[in-house]
Amino acid sequence: MKHIIINVGRQLGSGGHDIGRMLALDFQAKYYDRELMNLAAKESGFSEKFFEENDEKKGFFKGLFNVQTSHLSGGSMYKTNFSQESLFQFQSEAIIKAAREGSCVFVGRCADYVLRDFGNTVNIFISAPMSFRIEQIMNKQHLDPEAARKFIEQKESKRAAYYNYYTGKKWGAAESYDLCIDTSILGIMETEKLIADFIRKRFKI
């Protein structure tokens, strides 16, 4: 199996996480979503909880020296002096390290931008109509339709702001990806098969 990197951007409720996991199985690749928190924590010396609290949010700190010692996993204080971009940098370094070690599937975290200089990447964006996504979120989060819509809008607003801020690109814009696909047309399983076929043709495997 070739060393390939699959970067998955996704609208909330579109099935992007499930598709990412299936792609990882298909291509014998490691899967990274929230797992990146653990990697970044190990690399930076901060606790995983610290990364979870600031996951895909831009402007992590309003100034320097805003980090509490409880967030340091090793007790060292030398890493408390950093800008609001540093948390993104720690996570980016974890992404690059994992990408160099073998085939990976990254979900979100601006991985397509972080790995822009890698030649063995394919960037996918997974979307679906709001009605489809509301139904998915209603089932997973046990929310009514209006609450599910608000949940999606709030989460996606933060996700888009994070991506746009750190990449200088527009989240979800077709020109940022190699393939954009709507999961509501074929369903999640068949959509994954189509994406996998696209990737095989892309890498001639």
Short mmCIF file of C-alpha atoms in Angstrom, two decimals, residues 28-187:
data_model
loop_
_atom_site.label_atom_id
_atom_site.label_comp_id
_atom_site.label_asym_id
_atom_site.label_seq_id
_atom_site.Cartn_x
_atom_site.Cartn_y
_atom_site.Cartn_z
CA GLN A 28 -4.77 0.71 6.04
CA ALA A 29 -4.18 4.20 7.35
CA LYS A 30 -4.16 5.65 10.84
CA TYR A 31 -7.21 7.73 11.68
CA TYR A 32 -6.84 11.12 13.37
CA ASP A 33 -9.65 13.31 14.57
CA ARG A 34 -9.79 14.00 18.27
CA GLU A 35 -6.80 11.65 18.50
CA LEU A 36 -4.73 14.65 17.43
CA MET A 37 -5.38 16.17 20.86
CA ASN A 38 -3.36 13.42 22.46
CA LEU A 39 -0.55 13.74 19.92
CA ALA A 40 -0.39 17.51 20.28
CA ALA A 41 -0.45 17.25 24.07
CA LYS A 42 2.52 14.88 24.04
CA GLU A 43 4.48 17.16 21.70
CA SER A 44 3.73 20.40 23.57
CA GLY A 45 3.72 19.40 27.23
CA PHE A 46 0.14 20.59 27.73
CA SER A 47 -2.67 18.35 28.92
CA GLU A 48 -5.05 16.82 26.37
CA LYS A 49 -7.94 18.58 28.11
CA PHE A 50 -6.41 21.93 27.21
CA PHE A 51 -6.51 21.08 23.50
CA GLU A 52 -10.05 19.73 23.77
CA GLU A 53 -11.27 22.97 25.33
CA ASN A 54 -9.84 24.97 22.44
CA ASP A 55 -10.51 22.52 19.62
CA GLU A 56 -11.02 24.23 16.23
CA LYS A 57 -11.48 27.66 17.82
CA LYS A 58 -9.55 30.66 16.58
CA GLY A 59 -7.97 33.18 18.95
CA PHE A 60 -7.25 30.79 21.80
CA PHE A 61 -5.83 33.42 24.14
CA LYS A 62 -6.38 37.14 24.55
CA GLY A 63 -2.76 37.69 25.48
CA LEU A 64 0.43 36.10 26.69
CA PHE A 65 0.81 34.33 30.05
CA ASN A 66 -2.85 33.31 30.06
CA VAL A 67 -2.15 29.63 30.64
CA GLN A 68 -2.91 28.04 33.98
CA THR A 69 -0.40 25.59 35.42
CA SER A 70 -3.15 22.96 35.65
CA HIS A 71 -2.97 22.64 31.87
CA LEU A 72 0.67 21.64 31.90
CA SER A 73 1.06 17.89 31.82
CA GLY A 74 4.64 17.84 33.00
CA GLY A 75 4.62 20.68 35.49
CA SER A 76 7.13 22.75 33.51
CA MET A 77 6.47 26.49 33.26
CA TYR A 78 8.75 27.34 30.35
CA LYS A 79 6.05 26.79 27.74
CA THR A 80 3.56 29.32 29.16
CA ASN A 81 4.98 32.21 27.11
CA PHE A 82 3.42 31.91 23.68
CA SER A 83 1.02 33.65 21.34
CA GLN A 84 -2.50 32.57 20.44
CA GLU A 85 -1.13 30.87 17.33
CA SER A 86 1.06 28.51 19.32
CA LEU A 87 -1.64 25.97 20.08
CA PHE A 88 -2.37 25.71 16.36
CA GLN A 89 1.36 25.30 15.77
CA PHE A 90 1.64 22.45 18.28
CA GLN A 91 -1.23 20.65 16.59
CA SER A 92 0.23 21.31 13.14
CA GLU A 93 3.55 19.80 14.18
CA ALA A 94 1.72 16.70 15.43
CA ILE A 95 -0.08 16.43 12.06
CA ILE A 96 3.17 16.73 10.11
CA LYS A 97 4.93 14.17 12.30
CA ALA A 98 2.10 11.64 11.86
CA ALA A 99 1.95 12.27 8.10
CA ARG A 100 5.65 11.54 7.74
CA GLU A 101 5.38 8.26 9.60
CA GLY A 102 2.80 6.57 7.39
CA SER A 103 -0.59 6.67 5.69
CA CYS A 104 -3.14 8.77 7.57
CA VAL A 105 -6.67 10.07 7.44
CA PHE A 106 -7.05 13.48 9.08
CA VAL A 107 -10.50 14.89 9.81
CA GLY A 108 -10.53 18.68 10.09
CA ARG A 109 -7.89 20.68 11.98
CA CYS A 110 -6.80 22.44 8.75
CA ALA A 111 -4.77 19.36 7.82
CA ASP A 112 -5.16 20.12 4.10
CA TYR A 113 -3.42 23.46 4.68
CA VAL A 114 -0.84 22.14 7.15
CA LEU A 115 0.18 19.43 4.66
CA ARG A 116 -0.06 21.62 1.54
CA ASP A 117 3.58 20.95 0.62
CA PHE A 118 3.15 17.16 0.79
CA GLY A 119 2.74 15.62 -2.66
CA ASN A 120 0.94 12.49 -1.48
CA THR A 121 -2.26 14.14 -0.24
CA VAL A 122 -5.87 14.15 -1.39
CA ASN A 123 -8.30 16.70 0.03
CA ILE A 124 -11.97 15.82 0.36
CA PHE A 125 -14.91 17.95 1.51
CA ILE A 126 -18.09 16.20 2.63
CA SER A 127 -21.38 18.08 2.70
CA ALA A 128 -25.13 17.47 2.86
CA PRO A 129 -28.31 19.59 2.85
CA MET A 130 -29.30 21.14 6.16
CA SER A 131 -32.40 18.92 6.41
CA PHE A 132 -30.24 15.78 6.17
CA ARG A 133 -27.79 17.09 8.75
CA ILE A 134 -30.51 18.18 11.16
CA GLU A 135 -31.90 14.66 11.13
CA GLN A 136 -28.45 13.18 11.83
CA ILE A 137 -27.83 15.57 14.73
CA MET A 138 -31.32 15.03 16.14
CA ASN A 139 -30.60 11.31 16.37
CA LYS A 140 -27.08 11.63 17.75
CA GLN A 141 -27.61 14.52 20.17
CA HIS A 142 -31.26 13.81 21.05
CA LEU A 143 -32.38 17.30 20.05
CA ASP A 144 -35.54 18.68 18.48
CA PRO A 145 -35.25 20.12 14.93
CA GLU A 146 -34.79 23.75 15.98
CA ALA A 147 -32.19 22.90 18.64
CA ALA A 148 -30.35 20.69 16.12
CA ARG A 149 -30.25 23.54 13.60
CA LYS A 150 -28.84 25.96 16.19
CA PHE A 151 -26.30 23.36 17.27
CA ILE A 152 -25.10 22.97 13.67
CA GLU A 153 -24.99 26.71 12.97
CA GLN A 154 -23.05 27.53 16.13
CA LYS A 155 -20.51 24.74 15.70
CA GLU A 156 -20.00 25.42 12.00
CA SER A 157 -19.56 29.15 12.54
CA LYS A 158 -16.63 28.43 14.86
CA ARG A 159 -15.24 25.75 12.55
CA ALA A 160 -15.35 28.03 9.51
CA ALA A 161 -13.79 30.95 11.42
CA TYR A 162 -10.97 28.69 12.62
CA TYR A 163 -10.23 27.37 9.13
CA ASN A 164 -10.45 30.76 7.42
CA TYR A 165 -8.29 32.45 10.07
CA TYR A 166 -5.42 29.98 9.95
CA THR A 167 -5.41 29.08 6.25
CA GLY A 168 -6.35 32.33 4.55
CA LYS A 169 -8.81 30.26 2.50
CA LYS A 170 -12.58 29.82 2.69
CA TRP A 171 -13.86 26.77 4.51
CA GLY A 172 -15.95 24.57 2.23
CA ALA A 173 -15.04 26.41 -0.98
CA ALA A 174 -14.60 23.93 -3.84
CA GLU A 175 -11.25 25.34 -4.97
CA SER A 176 -9.68 24.27 -1.66
CA TYR A 177 -10.36 20.56 -2.25
CA ASP A 178 -9.80 17.82 -4.82
CA LEU A 179 -13.29 16.39 -4.39
CA CYS A 180 -16.48 17.79 -2.86
CA ILE A 181 -19.40 15.41 -2.39
CA ASP A 182 -22.94 15.42 -0.96
CA THR A 183 -23.59 12.33 1.18
CA SER A 184 -27.37 12.67 0.98
CA ILE A 185 -27.39 11.57 -2.68
CA LEU A 186 -25.86 8.11 -2.37
CA GLY A 187 -25.86 7.65 1.39
#
